Structure formats: structure tokens, C-alpha cells
JSON list of C-alpha atoms in Angstrom, two decimals:
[
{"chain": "Q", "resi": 1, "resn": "UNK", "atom": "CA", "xyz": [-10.26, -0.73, 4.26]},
{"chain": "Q", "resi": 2, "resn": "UNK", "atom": "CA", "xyz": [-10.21, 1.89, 1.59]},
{"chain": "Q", "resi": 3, "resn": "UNK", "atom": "CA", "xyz": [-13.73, 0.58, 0.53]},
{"chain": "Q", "resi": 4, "resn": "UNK", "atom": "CA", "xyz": [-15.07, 1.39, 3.78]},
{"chain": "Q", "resi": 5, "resn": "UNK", "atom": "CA", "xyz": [-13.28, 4.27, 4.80]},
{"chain": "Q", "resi": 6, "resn": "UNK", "atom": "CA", "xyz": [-14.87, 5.92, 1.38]},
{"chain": "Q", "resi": 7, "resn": "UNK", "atom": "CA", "xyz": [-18.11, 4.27, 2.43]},
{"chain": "Q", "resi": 8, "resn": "UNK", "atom": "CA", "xyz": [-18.12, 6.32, 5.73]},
{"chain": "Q", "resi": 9, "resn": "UNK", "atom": "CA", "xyz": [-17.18, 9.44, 3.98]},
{"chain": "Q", "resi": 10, "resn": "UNK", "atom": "CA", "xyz": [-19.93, 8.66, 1.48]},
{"chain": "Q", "resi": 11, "resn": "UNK", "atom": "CA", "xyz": [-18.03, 9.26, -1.37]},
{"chain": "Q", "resi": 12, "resn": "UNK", "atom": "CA", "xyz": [-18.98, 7.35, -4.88]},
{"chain": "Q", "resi": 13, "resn": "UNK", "atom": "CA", "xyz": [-16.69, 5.48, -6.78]},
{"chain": "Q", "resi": 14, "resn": "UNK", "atom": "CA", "xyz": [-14.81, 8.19, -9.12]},
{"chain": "Q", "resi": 15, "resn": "UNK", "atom": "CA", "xyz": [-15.89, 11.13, -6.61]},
{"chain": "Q", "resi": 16, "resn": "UNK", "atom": "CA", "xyz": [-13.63, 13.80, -5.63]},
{"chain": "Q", "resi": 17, "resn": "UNK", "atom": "CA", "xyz": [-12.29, 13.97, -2.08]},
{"chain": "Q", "resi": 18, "resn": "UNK", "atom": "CA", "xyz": [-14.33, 16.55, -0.12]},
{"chain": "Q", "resi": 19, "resn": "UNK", "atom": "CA", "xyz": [-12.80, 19.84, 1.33]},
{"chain": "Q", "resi": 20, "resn": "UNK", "atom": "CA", "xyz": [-10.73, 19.72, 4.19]},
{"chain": "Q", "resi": 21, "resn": "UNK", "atom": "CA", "xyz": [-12.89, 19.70, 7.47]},
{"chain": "Q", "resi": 22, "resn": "UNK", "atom": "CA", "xyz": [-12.38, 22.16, 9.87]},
{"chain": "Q", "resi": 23, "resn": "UNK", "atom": "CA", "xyz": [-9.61, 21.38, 13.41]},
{"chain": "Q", "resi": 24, "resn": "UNK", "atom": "CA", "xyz": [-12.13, 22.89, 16.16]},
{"chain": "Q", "resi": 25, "resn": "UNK", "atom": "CA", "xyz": [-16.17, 21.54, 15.84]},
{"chain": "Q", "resi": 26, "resn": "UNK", "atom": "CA", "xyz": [-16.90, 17.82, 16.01]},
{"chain": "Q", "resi": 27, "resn": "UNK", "atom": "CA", "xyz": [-18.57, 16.08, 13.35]},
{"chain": "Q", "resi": 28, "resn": "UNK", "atom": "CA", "xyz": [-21.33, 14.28, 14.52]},
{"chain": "Q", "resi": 29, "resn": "UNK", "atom": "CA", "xyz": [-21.93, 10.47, 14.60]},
{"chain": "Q", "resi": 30, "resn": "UNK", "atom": "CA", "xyz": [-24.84, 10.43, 12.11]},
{"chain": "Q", "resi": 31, "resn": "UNK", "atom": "CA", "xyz": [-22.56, 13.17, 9.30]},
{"chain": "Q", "resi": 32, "resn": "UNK", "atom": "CA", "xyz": [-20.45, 11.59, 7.16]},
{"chain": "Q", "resi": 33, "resn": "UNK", "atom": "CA", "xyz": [-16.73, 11.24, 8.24]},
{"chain": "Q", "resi": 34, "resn": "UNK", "atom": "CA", "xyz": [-14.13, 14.10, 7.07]},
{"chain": "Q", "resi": 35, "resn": "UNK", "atom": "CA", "xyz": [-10.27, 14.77, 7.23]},
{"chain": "Q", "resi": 36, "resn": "UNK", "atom": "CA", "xyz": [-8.00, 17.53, 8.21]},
{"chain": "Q", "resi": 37, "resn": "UNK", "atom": "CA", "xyz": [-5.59, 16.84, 5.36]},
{"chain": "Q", "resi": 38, "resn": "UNK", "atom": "CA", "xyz": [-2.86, 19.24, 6.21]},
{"chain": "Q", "resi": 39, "resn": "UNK", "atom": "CA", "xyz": [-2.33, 17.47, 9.37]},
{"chain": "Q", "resi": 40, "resn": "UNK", "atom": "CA", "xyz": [-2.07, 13.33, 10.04]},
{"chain": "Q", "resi": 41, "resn": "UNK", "atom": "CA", "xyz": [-3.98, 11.53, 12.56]},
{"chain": "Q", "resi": 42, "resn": "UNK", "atom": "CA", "xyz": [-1.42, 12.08, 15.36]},
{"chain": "Q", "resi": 43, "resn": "UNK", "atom": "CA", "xyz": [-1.70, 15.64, 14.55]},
{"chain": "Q", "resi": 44, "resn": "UNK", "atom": "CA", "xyz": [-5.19, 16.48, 14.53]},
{"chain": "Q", "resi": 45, "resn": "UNK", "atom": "CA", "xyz": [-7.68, 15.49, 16.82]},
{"chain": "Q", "resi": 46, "resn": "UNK", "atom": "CA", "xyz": [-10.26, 15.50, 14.49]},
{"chain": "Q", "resi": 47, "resn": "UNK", "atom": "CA", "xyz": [-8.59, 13.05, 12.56]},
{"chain": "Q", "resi": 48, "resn": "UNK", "atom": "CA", "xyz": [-7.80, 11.12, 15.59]},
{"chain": "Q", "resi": 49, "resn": "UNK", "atom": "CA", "xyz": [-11.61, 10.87, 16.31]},
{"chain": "Q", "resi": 50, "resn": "UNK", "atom": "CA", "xyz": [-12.25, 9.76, 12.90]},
{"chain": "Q", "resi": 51, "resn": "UNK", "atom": "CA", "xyz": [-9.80, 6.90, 12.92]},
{"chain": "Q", "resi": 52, "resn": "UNK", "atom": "CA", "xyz": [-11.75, 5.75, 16.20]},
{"chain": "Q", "resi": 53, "resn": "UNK", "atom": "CA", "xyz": [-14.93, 5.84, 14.31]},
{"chain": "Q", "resi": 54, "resn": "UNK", "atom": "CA", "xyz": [-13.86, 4.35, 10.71]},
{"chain": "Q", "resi": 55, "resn": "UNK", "atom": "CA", "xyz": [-11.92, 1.31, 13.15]},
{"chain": "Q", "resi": 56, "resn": "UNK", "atom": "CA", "xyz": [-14.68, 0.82, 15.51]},
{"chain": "Q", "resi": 57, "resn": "UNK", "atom": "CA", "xyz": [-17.56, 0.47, 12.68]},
{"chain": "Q", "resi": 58, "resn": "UNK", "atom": "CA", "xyz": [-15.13, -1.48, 10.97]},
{"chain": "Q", "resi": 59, "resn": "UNK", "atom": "CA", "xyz": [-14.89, -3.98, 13.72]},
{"chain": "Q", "resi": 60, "resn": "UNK", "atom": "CA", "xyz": [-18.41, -3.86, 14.25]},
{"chain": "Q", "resi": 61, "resn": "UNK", "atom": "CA", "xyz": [-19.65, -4.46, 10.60]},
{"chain": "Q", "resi": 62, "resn": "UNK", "atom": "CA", "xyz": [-16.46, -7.28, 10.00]},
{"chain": "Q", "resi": 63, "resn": "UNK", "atom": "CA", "xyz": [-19.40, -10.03, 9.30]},
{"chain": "Q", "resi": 64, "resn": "UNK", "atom": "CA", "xyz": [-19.70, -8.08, 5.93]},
{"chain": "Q", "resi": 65, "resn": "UNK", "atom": "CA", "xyz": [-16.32, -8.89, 5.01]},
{"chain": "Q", "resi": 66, "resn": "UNK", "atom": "CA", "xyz": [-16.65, -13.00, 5.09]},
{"chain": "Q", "resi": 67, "resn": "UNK", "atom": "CA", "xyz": [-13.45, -13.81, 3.30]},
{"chain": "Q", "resi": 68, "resn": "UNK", "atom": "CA", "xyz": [-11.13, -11.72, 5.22]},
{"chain": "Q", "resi": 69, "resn": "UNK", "atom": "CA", "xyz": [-10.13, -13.50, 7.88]},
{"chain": "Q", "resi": 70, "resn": "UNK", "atom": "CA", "xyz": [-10.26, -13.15, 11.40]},
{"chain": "Q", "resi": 71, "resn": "UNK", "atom": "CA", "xyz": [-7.05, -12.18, 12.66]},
{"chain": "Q", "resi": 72, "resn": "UNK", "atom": "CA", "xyz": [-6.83, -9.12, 10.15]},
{"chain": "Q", "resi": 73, "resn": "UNK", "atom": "CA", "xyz": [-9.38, -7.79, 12.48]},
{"chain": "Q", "resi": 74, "resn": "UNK", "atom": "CA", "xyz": [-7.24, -7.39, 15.21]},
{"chain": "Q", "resi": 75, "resn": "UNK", "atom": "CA", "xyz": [-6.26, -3.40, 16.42]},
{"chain": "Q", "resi": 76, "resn": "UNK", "atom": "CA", "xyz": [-3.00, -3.77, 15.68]},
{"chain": "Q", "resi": 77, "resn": "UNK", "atom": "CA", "xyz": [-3.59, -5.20, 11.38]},
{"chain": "Q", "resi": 78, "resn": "UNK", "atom": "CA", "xyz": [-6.64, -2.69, 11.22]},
{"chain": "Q", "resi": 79, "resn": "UNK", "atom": "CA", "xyz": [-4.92, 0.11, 12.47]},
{"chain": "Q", "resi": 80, "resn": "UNK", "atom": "CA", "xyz": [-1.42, -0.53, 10.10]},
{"chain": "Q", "resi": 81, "resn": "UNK", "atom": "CA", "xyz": [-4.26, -0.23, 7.50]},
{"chain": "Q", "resi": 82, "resn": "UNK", "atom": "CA", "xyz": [-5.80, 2.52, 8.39]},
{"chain": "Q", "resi": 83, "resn": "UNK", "atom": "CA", "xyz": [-2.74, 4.41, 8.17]},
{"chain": "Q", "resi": 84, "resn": "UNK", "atom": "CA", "xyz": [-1.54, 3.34, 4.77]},
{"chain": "Q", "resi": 85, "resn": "UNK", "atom": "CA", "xyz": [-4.93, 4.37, 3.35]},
{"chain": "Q", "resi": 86, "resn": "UNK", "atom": "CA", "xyz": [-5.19, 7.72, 5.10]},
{"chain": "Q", "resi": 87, "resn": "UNK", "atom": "CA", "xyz": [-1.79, 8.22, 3.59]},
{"chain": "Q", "resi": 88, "resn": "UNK", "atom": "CA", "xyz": [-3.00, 7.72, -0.11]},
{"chain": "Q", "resi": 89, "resn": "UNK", "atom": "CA", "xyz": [-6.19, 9.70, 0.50]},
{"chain": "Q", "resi": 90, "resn": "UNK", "atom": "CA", "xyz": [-3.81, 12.36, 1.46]},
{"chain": "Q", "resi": 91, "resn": "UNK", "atom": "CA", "xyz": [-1.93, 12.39, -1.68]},
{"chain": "Q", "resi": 92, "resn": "UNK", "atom": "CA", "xyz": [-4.85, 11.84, -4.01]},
{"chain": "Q", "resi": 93, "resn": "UNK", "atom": "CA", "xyz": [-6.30, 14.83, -1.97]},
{"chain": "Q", "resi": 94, "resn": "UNK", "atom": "CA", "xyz": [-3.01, 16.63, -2.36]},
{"chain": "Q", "resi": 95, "resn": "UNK", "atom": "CA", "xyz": [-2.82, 15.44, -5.87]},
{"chain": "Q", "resi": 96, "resn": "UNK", "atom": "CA", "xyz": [-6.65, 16.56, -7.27]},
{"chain": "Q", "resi": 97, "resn": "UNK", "atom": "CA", "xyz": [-5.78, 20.49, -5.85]},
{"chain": "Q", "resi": 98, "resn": "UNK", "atom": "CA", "xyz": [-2.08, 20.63, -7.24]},
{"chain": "Q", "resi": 99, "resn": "UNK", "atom": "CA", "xyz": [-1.14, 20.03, -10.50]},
{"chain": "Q", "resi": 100, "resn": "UNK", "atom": "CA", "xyz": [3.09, 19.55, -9.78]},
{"chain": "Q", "resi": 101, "resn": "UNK", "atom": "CA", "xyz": [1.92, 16.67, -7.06]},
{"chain": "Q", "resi": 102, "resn": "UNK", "atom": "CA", "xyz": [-0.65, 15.27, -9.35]},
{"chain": "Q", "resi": 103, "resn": "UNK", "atom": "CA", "xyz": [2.46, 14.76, -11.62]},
{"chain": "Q", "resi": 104, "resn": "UNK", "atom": "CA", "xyz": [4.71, 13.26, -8.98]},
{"chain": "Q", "resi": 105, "resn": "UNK", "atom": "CA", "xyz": [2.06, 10.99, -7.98]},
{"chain": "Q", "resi": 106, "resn": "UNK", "atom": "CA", "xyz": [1.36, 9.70, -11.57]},
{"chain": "Q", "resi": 107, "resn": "UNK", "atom": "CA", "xyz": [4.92, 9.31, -11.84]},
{"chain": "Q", "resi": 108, "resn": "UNK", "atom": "CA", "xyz": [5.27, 7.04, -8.76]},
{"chain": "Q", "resi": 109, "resn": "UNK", "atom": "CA", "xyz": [2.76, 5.09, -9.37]},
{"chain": "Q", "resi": 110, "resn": "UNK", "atom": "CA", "xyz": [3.96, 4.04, -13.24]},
{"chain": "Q", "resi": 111, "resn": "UNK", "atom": "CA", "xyz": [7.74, 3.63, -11.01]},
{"chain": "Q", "resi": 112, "resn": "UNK", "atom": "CA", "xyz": [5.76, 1.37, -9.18]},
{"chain": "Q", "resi": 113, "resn": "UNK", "atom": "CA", "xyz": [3.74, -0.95, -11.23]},
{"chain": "Q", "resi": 114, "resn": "UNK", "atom": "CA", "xyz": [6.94, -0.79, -13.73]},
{"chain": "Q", "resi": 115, "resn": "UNK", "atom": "CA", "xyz": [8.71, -2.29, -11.31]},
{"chain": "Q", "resi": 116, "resn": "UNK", "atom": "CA", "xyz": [6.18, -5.14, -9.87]},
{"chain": "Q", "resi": 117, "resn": "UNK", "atom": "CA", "xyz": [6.11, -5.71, -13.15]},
{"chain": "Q", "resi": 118, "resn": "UNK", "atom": "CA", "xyz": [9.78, -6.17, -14.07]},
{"chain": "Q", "resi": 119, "resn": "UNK", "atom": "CA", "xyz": [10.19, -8.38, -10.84]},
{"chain": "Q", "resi": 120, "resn": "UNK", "atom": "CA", "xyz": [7.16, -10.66, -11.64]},
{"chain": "Q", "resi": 121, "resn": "UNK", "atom": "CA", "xyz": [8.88, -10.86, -14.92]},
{"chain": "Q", "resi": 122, "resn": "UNK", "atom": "CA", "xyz": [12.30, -12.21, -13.49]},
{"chain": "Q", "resi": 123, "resn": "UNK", "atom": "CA", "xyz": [10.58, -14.38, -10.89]},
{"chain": "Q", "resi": 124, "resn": "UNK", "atom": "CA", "xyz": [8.88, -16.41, -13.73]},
{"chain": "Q", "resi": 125, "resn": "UNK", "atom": "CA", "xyz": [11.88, -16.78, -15.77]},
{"chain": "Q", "resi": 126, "resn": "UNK", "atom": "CA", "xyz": [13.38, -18.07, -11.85]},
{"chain": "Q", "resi": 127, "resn": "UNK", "atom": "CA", "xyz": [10.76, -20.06, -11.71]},
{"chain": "Q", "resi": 128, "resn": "UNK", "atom": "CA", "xyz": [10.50, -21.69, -15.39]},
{"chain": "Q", "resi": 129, "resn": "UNK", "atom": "CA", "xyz": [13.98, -22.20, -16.21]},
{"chain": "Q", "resi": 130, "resn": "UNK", "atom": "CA", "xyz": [16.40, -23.06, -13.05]},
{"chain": "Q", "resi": 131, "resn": "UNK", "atom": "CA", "xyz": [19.96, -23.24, -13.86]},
{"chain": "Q", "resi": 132, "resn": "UNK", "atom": "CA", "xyz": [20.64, -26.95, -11.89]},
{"chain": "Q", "resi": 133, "resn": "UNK", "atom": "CA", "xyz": [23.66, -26.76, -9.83]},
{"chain": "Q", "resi": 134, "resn": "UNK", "atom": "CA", "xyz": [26.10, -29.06, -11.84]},
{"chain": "Q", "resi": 135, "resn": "UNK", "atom": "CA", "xyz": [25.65, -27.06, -14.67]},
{"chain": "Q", "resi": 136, "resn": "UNK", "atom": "CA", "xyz": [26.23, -23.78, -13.34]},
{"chain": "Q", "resi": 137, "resn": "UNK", "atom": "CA", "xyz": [29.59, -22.90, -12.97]},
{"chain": "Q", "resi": 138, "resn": "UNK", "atom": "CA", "xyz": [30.82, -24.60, -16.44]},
{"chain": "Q", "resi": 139, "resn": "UNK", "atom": "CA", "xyz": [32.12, -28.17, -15.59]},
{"chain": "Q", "resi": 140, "resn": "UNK", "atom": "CA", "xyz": [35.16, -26.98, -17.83]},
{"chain": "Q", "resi": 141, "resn": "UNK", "atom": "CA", "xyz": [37.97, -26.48, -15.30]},
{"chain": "Q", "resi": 142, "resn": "UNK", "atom": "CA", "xyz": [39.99, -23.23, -15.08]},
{"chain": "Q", "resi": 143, "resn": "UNK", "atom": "CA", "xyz": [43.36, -22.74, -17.53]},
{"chain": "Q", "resi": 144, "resn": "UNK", "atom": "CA", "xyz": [45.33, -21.90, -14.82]},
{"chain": "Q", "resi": 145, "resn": "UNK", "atom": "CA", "xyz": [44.17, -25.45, -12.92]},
{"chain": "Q", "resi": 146, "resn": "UNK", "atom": "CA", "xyz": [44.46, -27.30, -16.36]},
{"chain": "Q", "resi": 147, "resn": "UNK", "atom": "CA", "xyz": [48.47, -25.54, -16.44]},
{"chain": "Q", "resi": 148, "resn": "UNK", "atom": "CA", "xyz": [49.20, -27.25, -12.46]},
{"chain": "Q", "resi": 149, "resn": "UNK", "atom": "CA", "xyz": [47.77, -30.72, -13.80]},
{"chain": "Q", "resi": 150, "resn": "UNK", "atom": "CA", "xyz": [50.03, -30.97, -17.25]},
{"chain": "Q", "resi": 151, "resn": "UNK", "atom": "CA", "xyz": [53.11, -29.23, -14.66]},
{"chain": "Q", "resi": 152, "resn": "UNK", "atom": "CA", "xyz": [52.76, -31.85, -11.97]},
{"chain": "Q", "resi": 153, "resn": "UNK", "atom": "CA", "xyz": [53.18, -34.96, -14.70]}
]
């Protein structure tokens, strides 16, 4: 989704995210696709229209895509998309104009790939070394059940 959504804005790879378009005149079908980014897609019209656009020409064009499957296609998986992506342009937009979010969003990121790291990490050792159940509480019983047993004789 991101792929095409920069594809529509015709944006290189590496490129900066263009200005922030303007609320009242609409962009035509044949200009490339822009964002409001002060405002999300329920907010501005603008970026209401655009969502219809990127989602219908992504629905249309889906034979490019040959190993997604089918049933991501549908409104409800291509909208859910949609949304997360316009969310991250928004940041990175936020993020190339402000240095203090810039920072924030750096920081999140390394939070978040530290941690899908540290729980890969724990799901392999899961994984490679299970604890079977007979060994795990000790077998050893407890002193106070070893004091009943030599009490009871």
C-alpha cells in the first residue's frame, strides 16, 4: 500500500514528502495525489477524495500485485491499510519539518524494533529449549510435605 500510495503521489524512493496541499481546489485526476497533513482523512475532504482515488486505482491495478492475495483486496483490509499508512506519512511529514518530532519518531521506532527484537529473541529460546512438564516444578517434594510424611509414621 505504501508503495502505491507513493507511486500516485509520484514521489521517488528517498524523496521528501511534498508541501501540504491546499483544503478548497480539487486536484485533478491526471495531477499527482496530495495531502492536507494537518487534518486526517475524516477531516478534510480533500483527503477524503484522495483515499477514494489511491483505493479505487488500487483495486483496479490489483493484477500487479500477484502474490497478495485476493481477499486483502476487499474495502474493508484496503481501507485498514490505507489508514495505517496515511498515519506514518503524517509523521514522517511531521517529522522532516520539525526537528523535536523527528527525534520522537527516531526514538519510537528503535523502542520498536528493540522490542520485536527482544520478543523474537525469547520466542526462540521457547521454541528451542521447552522445559517438559515433569521436570518443571522440581520432582523434589516440599519440606513442609516431607515434615507430615516422617510425623504420620
Amino acid at each position: 500500500m505504501r508503495i502505491h500510495v507513493r507511486k500516485m503521489m509520484k514521489l521517488k524512493h528517498g524523496e521528501d514528502l511534498p508541501p501540504s496541499a491546499f483544503e478548497g481546489p480539487e486536484i485533478g485526476p491526471n495531477e499527482p495525489v496530495r495531502f492536507v497533513w494537518a487534518k486526517t482523512t475524516r477531516q478534510s475532504a480533500t483527503n477524503h477524495a484522495m483515499k477514494k482515488r489511491i483505493i479505487a486505482d488500487l483495486r483496479a491495478n490489483q493484477h500487479k500485485y500477484k502474490h497478495v492475495p485476493e481477499k486483502d483486496f476487499s474495502r474493508k483490509s484496503v481501507e485498514a491499510a490505507f489508514e495505517q499508512v496515511f498515519v506514518t506519512l503524517r509523521q514522517k511529514f511531521k517529522a522532516q519539518n520539525d526537528v523535536a518530532a523527528a527525534t520522537k519518531l527516531k526514538r519510537r521506532e528503535a523502542q520498536k524494533s528493540y522490542t520485536a527484537r527482544r520478543f523474537s529473541r525469547k520466542k526462540l529460546v521457547r521454541i528451542c529449549s521447552p522445559i517438559p512438564a515433569r521436570e518443571w516444578p522440581p520432582l523434589s517434594p516440599l519440606p513442609a510435605l516431607d515434615r507430615l510424611s516422617i510425623s504420620s509414621r
